[in-house]
Short mmCIF file of C-alpha atoms in Angstrom, two decimals:
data_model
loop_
_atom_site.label_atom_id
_atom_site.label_comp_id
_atom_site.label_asym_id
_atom_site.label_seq_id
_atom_site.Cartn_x
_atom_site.Cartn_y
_atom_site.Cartn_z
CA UNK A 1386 184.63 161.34 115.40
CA UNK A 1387 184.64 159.17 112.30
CA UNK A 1388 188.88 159.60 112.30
CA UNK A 1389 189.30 159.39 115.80
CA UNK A 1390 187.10 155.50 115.35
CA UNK A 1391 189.26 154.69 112.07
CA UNK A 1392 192.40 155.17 113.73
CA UNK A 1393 191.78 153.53 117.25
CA UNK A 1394 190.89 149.73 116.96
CA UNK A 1395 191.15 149.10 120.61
CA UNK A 1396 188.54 151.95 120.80
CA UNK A 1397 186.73 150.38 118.09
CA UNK A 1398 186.93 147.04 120.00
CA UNK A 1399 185.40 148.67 123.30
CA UNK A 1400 182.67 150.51 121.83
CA UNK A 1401 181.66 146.93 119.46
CA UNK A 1402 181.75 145.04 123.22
CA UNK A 1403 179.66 147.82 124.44
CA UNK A 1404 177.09 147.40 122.47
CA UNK A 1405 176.60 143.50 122.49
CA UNK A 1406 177.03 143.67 126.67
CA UNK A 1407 174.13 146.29 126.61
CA UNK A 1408 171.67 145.07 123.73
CA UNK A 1409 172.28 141.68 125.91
CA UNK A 1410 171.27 143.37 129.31
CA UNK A 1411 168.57 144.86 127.77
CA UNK A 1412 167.57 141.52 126.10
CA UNK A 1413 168.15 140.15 129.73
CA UNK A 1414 165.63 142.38 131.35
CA UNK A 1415 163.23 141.63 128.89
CA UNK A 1416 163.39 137.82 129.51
CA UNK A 1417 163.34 137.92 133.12
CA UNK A 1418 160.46 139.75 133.44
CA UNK A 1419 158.55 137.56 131.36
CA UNK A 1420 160.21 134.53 132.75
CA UNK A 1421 159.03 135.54 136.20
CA UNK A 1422 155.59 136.63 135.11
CA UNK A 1423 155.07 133.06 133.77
CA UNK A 1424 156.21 131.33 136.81
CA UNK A 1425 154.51 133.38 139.72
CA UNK A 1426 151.40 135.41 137.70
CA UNK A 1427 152.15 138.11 140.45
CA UNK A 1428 152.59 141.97 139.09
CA UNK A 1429 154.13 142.39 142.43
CA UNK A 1430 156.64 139.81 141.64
CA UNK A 1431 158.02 142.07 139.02
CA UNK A 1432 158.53 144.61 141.01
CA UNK A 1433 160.41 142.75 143.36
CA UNK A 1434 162.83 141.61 140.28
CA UNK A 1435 163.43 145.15 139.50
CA UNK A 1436 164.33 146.37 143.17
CA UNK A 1437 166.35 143.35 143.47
CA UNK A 1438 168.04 144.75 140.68
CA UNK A 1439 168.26 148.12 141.54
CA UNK A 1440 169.24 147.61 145.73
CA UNK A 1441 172.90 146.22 145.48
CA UNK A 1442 173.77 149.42 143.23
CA UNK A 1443 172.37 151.71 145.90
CA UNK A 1444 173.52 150.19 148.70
CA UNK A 1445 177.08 149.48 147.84
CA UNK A 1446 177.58 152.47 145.61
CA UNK A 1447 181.05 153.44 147.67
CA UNK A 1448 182.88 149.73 147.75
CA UNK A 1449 181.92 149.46 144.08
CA UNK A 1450 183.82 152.72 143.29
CA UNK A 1451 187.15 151.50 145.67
CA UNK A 1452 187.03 148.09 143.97
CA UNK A 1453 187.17 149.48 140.90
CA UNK A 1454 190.01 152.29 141.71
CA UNK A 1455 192.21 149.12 143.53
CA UNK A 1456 191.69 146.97 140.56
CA UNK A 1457 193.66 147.06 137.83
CA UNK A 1458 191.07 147.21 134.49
CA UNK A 1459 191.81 144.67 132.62
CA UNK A 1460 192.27 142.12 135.82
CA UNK A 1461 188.52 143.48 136.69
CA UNK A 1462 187.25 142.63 133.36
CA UNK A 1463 187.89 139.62 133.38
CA UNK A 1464 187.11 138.78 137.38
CA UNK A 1465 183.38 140.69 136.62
CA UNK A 1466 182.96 138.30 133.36
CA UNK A 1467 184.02 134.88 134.91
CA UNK A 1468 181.61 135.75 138.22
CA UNK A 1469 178.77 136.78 135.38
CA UNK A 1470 178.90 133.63 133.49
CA UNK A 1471 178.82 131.67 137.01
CA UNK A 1472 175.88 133.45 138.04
CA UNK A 1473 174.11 133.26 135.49
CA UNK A 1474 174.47 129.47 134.79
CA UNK A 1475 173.47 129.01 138.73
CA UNK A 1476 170.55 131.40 137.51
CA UNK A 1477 169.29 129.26 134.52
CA UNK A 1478 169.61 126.07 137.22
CA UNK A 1479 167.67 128.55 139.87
CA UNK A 1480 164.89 129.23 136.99
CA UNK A 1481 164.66 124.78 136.01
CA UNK A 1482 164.01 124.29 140.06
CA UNK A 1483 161.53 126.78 139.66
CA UNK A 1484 163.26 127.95 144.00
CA UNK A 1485 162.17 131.73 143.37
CA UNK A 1486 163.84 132.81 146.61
CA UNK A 1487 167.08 131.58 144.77
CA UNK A 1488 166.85 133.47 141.59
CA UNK A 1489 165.87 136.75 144.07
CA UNK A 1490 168.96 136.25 145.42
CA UNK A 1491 171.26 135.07 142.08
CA UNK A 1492 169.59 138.19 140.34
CA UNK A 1493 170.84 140.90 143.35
CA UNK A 1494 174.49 139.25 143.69
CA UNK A 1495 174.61 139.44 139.42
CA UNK A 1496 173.20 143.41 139.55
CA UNK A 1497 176.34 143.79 141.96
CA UNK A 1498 178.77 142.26 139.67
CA UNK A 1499 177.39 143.95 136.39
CA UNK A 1500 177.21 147.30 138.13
CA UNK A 1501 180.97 147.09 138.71
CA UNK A 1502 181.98 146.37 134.77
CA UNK A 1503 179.27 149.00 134.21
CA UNK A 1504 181.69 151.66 136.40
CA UNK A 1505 184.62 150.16 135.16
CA UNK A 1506 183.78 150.32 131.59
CA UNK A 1507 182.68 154.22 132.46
CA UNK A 1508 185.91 154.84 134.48
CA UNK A 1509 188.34 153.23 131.45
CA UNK A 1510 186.88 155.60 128.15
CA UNK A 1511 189.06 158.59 128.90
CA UNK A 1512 191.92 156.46 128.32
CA UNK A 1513 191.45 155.49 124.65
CA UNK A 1514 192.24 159.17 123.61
CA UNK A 1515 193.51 162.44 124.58
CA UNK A 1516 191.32 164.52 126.95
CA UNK A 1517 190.15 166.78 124.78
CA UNK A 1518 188.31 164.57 123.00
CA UNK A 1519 186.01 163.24 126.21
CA UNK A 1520 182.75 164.63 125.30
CA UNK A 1521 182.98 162.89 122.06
CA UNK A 1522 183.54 159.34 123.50
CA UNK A 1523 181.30 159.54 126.33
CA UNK A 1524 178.68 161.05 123.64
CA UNK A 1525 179.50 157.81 121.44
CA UNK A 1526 179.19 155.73 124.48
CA UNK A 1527 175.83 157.06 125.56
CA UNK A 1528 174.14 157.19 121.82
CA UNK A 1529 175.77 153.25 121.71
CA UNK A 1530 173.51 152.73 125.04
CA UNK A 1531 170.73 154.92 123.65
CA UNK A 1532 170.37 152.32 120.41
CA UNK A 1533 170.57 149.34 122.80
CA UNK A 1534 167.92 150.92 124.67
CA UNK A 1535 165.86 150.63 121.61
CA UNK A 1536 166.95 147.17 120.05
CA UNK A 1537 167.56 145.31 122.90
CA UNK A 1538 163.68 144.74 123.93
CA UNK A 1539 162.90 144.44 120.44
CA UNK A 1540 165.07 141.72 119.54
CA UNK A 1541 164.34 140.03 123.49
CA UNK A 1542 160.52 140.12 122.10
CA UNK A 1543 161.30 138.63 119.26
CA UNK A 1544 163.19 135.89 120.95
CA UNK A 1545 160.37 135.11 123.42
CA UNK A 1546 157.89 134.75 120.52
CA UNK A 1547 160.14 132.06 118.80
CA UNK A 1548 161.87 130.16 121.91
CA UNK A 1549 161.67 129.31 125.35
CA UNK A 1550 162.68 131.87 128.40
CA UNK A 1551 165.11 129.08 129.97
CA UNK A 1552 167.22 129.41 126.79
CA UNK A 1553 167.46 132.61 126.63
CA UNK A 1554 168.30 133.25 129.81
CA UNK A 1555 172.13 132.37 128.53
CA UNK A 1556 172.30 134.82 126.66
CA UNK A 1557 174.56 136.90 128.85
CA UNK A 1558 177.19 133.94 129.29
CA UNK A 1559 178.04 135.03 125.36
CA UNK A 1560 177.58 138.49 125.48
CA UNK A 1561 180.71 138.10 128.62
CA UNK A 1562 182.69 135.81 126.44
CA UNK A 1563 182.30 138.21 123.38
CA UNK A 1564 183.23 141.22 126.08
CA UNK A 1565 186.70 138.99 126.61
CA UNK A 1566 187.66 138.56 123.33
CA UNK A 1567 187.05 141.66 122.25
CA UNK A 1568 188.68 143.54 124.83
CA UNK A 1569 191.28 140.97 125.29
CA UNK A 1570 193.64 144.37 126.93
CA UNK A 1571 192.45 148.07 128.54
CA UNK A 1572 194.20 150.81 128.49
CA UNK A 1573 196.80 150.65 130.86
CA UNK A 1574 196.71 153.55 133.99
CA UNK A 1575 199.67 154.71 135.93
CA UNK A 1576 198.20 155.20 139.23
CA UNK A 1577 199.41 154.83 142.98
CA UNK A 1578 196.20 153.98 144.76
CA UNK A 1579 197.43 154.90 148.14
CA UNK A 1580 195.33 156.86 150.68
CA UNK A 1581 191.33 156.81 149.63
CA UNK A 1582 189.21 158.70 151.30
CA UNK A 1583 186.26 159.46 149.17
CA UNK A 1584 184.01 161.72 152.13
CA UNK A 1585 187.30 163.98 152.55
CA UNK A 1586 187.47 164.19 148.99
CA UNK A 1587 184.21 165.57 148.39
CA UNK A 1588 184.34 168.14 151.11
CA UNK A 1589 187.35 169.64 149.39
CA UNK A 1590 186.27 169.47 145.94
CA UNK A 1591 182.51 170.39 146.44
CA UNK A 1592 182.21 171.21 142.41
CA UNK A 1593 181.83 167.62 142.28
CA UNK A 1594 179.57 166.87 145.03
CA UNK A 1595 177.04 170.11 143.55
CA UNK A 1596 177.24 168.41 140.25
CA UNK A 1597 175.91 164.99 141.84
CA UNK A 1598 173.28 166.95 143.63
CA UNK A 1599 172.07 168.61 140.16
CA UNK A 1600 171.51 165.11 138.54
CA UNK A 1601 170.09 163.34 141.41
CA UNK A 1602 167.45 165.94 141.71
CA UNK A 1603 166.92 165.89 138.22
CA UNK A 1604 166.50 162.40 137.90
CA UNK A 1605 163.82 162.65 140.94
CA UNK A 1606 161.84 165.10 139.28
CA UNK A 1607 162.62 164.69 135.74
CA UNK A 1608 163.57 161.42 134.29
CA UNK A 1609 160.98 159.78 136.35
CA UNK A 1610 158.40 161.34 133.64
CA UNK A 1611 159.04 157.98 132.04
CA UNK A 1612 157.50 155.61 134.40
CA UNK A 1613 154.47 157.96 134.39
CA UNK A 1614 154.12 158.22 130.55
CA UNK A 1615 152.42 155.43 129.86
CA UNK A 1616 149.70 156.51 132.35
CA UNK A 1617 149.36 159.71 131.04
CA UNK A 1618 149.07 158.50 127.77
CA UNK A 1619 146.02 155.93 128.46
CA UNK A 1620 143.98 157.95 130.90
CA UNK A 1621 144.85 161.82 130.00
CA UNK A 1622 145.50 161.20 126.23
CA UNK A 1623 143.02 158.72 125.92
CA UNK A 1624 145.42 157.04 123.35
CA UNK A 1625 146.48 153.16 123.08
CA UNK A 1626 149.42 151.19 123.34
CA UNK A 1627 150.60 152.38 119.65
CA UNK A 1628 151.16 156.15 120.18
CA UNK A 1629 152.67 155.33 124.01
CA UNK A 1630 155.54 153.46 121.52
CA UNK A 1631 155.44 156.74 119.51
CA UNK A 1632 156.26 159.04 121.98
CA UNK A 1633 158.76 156.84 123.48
CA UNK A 1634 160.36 156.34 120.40
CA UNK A 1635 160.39 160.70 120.23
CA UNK A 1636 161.66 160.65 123.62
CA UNK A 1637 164.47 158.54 122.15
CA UNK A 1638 165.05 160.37 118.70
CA UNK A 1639 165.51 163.85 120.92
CA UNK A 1640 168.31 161.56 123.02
CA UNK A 1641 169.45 160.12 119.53
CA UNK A 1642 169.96 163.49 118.17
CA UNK A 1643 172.00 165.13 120.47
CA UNK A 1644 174.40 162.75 120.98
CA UNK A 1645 175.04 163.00 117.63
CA UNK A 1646 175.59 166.76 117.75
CA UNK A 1647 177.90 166.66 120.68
CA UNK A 1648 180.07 164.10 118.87
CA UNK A 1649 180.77 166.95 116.27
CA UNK A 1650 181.02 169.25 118.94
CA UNK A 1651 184.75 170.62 120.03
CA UNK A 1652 184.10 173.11 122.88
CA UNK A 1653 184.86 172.48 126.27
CA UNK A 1654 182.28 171.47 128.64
CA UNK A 1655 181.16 173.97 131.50
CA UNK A 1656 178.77 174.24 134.22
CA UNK A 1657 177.50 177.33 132.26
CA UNK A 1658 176.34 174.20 129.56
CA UNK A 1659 174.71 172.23 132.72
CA UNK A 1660 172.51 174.83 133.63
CA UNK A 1661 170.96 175.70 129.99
CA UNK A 1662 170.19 172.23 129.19
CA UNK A 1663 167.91 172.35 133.02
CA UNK A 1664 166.32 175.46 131.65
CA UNK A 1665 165.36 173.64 128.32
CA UNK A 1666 164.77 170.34 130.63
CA UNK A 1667 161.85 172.80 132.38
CA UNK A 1668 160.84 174.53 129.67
CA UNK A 1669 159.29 170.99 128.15
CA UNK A 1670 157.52 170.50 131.38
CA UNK A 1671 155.89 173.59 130.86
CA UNK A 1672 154.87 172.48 127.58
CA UNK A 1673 153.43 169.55 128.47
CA UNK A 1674 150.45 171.47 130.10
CA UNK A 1675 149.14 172.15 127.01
CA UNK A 1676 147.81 168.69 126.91
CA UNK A 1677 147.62 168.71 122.68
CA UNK A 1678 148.76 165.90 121.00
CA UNK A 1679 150.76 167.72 118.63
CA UNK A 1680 152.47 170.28 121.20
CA UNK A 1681 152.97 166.97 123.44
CA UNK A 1682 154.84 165.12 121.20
CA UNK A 1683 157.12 168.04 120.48
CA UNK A 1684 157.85 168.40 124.26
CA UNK A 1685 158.33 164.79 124.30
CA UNK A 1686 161.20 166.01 121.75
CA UNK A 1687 162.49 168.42 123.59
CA UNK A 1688 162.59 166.67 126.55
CA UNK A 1689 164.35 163.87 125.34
CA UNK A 1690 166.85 166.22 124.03
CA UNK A 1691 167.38 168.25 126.85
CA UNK A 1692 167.97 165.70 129.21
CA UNK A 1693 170.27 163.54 127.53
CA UNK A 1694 172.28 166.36 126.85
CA UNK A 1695 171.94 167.33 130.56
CA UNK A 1696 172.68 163.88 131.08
CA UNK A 1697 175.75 163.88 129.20
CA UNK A 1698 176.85 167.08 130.35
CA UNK A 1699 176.81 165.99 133.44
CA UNK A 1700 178.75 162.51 133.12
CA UNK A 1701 181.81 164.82 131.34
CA UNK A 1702 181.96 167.25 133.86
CA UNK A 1703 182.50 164.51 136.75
CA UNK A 1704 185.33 162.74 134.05
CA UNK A 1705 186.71 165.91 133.98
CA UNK A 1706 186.90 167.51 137.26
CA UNK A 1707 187.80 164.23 139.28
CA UNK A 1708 191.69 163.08 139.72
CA UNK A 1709 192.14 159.70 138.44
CA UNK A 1710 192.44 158.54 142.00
CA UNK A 1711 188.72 158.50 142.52
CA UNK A 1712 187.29 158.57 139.17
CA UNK A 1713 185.87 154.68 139.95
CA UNK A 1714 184.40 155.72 143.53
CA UNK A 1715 182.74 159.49 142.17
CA UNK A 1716 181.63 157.62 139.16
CA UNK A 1717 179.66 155.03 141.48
CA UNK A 1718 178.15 157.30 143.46
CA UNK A 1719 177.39 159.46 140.64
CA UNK A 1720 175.92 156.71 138.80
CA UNK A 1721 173.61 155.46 141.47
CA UNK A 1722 171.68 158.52 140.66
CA UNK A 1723 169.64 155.99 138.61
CA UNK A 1724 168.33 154.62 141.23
CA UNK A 1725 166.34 158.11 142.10
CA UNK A 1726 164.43 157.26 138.92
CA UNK A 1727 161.79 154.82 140.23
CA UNK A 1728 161.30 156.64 143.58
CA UNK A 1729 160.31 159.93 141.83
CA UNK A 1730 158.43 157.50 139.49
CA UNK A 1731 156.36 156.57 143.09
CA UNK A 1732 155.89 160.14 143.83
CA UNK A 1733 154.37 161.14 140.44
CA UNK A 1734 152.42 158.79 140.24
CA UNK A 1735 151.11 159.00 143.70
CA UNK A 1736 150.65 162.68 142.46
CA UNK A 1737 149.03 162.37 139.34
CA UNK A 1738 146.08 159.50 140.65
CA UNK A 1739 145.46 161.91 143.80
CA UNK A 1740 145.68 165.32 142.86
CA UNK A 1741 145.68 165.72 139.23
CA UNK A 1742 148.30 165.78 136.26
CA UNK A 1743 148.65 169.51 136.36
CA UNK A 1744 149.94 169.35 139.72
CA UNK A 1745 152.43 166.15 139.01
CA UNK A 1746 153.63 168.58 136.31
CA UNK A 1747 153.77 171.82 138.67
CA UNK A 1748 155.57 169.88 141.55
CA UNK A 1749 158.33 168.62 138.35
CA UNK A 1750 158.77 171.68 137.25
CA UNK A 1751 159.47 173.09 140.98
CA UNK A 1752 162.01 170.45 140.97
CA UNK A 1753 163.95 171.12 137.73
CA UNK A 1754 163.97 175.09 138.91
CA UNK A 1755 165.97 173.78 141.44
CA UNK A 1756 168.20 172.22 139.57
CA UNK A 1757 168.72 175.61 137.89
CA UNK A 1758 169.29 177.78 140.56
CA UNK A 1759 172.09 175.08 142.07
CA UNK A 1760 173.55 175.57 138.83
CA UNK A 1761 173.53 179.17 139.02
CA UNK A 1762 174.82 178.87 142.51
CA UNK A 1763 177.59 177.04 140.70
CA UNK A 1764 178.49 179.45 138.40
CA UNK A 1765 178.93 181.84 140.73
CA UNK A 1766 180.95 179.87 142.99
CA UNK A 1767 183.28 179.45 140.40
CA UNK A 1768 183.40 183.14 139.55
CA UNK A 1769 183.59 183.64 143.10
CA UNK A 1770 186.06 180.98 144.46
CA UNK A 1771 189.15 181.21 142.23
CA UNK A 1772 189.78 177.29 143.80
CA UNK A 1773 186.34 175.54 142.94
CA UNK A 1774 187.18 174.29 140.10
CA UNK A 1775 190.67 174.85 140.03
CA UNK A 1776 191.64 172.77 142.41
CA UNK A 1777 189.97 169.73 140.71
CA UNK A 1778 191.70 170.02 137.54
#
């Protein structure tokens, strides 16, 4: 990984703009949270913020993915960075006027925009190198968005304790402008985007469309653990704020350290891969049951580790089984699986204050079986079906 880096400065380039654009969203979510806090003193005020963050992504999942197959890259980049800046100067003017209806509305037509460069910037890594080096860059790319996941809020609390909110809601006007001049050219695709019909597409290659299924689920039942931890922590636990930031700083060490063994990794990715990281992904749930600090923490590990690489898995087996055609629209959809996260987050918790954490834990673990045994169903498709994966490649 360390020659393929020292020998590809546009790659270099991307990966250096990836992590200032996402340390700076991260910083951004930080600041708007507070900012709105301190303007409306409403909890439910946040949680509008964050579904008017989340909506346009769901919602508009398929035009995202034909905009950015129509487009060439580099004439997206720029478009998405130009309309970014815009927005989020009319933002900053939104925030001064204090017309919260306004910045509602600012902050849903910016998600849009950002979750296109966000595709785009998915869609365009393949292209820096030769294909067998995929699950390297996308590993790269996810440990890069892994570390802003940790610096980005620190650095955004720093920030708030030092300045004011209306300044730093600029910040991603410079993180676009350092996107531009760093990335000043893309890598260049030769592709006739004639006919696009993304529902045909998936009924024909139905690999793809099982693999989709597989991480939706999974984020449903799974990733949603997140939302819940800090619960679990105060009123199971009965721990404080301080070990909640230890075990999501474990959570993010097993993430950490996978990435950085798939990065030395050379095999080739395979369903087979998919469905042992969802047996490892359950087998933490079943140690969380234990309710023992020590044994928690460990399964916060594991779990970590097992669903990034899940995770990752997952993101190089769409790259590699979708024709460059479509990559933008499958990524999209594919992508939008995020947005499962906070709904399963509703149903755990809704779970966990009615019936009890064991059976929050039994009804994930039901979930992540299920994940396994479409996996399964997979692999035997493919042993099966001589053109279910075939036919994709």
């Amino acid at each position: 990984m360390r020659s393929l880096l020292r020998n590809n400065q546009p790659l270099q380039r991307f990966f250096l703009g990836q992590l200032i654009q996402r340390t700076s969203d991260w910083i951004d979510i930080i600041v708007l949270n507070w900012a709105i806090l301190q303007i409306t003193h409403d909890p439910m005020a946040l949680a509008l913020l964050n579904m008017m963050r989340l909506l346009p992504q769901l919602i508009f999942a398929f035009i995202t993915g034909k905009v950015v197959d129509c487009m060439q890259a580099i004439k997206l980049m720029y478009t998405v960075h130009a309309c970014n800046i815009l927005l989020t100067v009319i933002l900053c003017f939104s925030f001064y006027e204090r017309q919260l209806y306004m910045i509602y509305a600012v902050i849903a037509v910016r998600a849009y925009v950002q979750s296109i460069d966000n595709i785009q910037r998915n869609k365009v890594l393949p292209n820096f190198t030769a294909a067998d080096k995929l699950k390297q860059i996308i590993s790269m790319n996810a440990l890069l968005i892994n570390i802003t996941r940790i610096i980005g809020p620190f650095i955004g609390g720093i920030l708030l304790a030092y300045t004011t909110y209306e300044l730093l809601l600029l910040i991603p006007v410079l993180s676009s402008v350092c996107v531009i001049l760093l990335n000043k050219t893309l890598p260049h695709q030769n592709v006739q985007y004639k006919e696009h019909n993304i529902v045909q597409y998936f009924k024909t290659h139905k690999v793809i469309l099982h693999i989709m299924i597989t991480s939706m689920i999974s984020m449903f039942f799974g990733f949603s653990f997140t939302i819940v931890l800090p619960i679990i922590v105060k009123q199971t636990l009965n721990q404080g704020a301080l070990m909640y930031a230890v075990y999501t700083a474990v959570l993010a060490l097993g993430s950490v350290t996978v990435l950085m063994c798939f990065m030395d990794q050379h095999k080739q990715t395979t369903i087979c891969a998919l469905n042992q990281w969802s047996v490892l992904f359950s087998l933490s749930i079943v140690m969380m049951l234990v309710q023992h600090t020590y044994i928690f923490m460990i399964a916060i590990f594991i779990m970590g580790f097992a669903s990034q690489g899940f995770r990752t898995t997952h993101r190089v087996l769409v790259q590699q089984y979708t024709e460059e055609q479509y990559k933008g629209t499958v990524l999209s959809v594919t992508m939008m699986d995020r947005g499962f996260i906070p709904l399963g987050g509703m149903m755990l918790t809704y779970l966990y204050t009615t019936f009890g954490i064991n059976v929050m834990f039994t009804t994930m673990f039901i979930g992540l079986v299920c994940v396994t045994l479409l996996c399964i169903y997979m692999k035997w498709e493919e042993k099966r079906d001589g053109t279910y994966i075939q036919s994709v490649k």
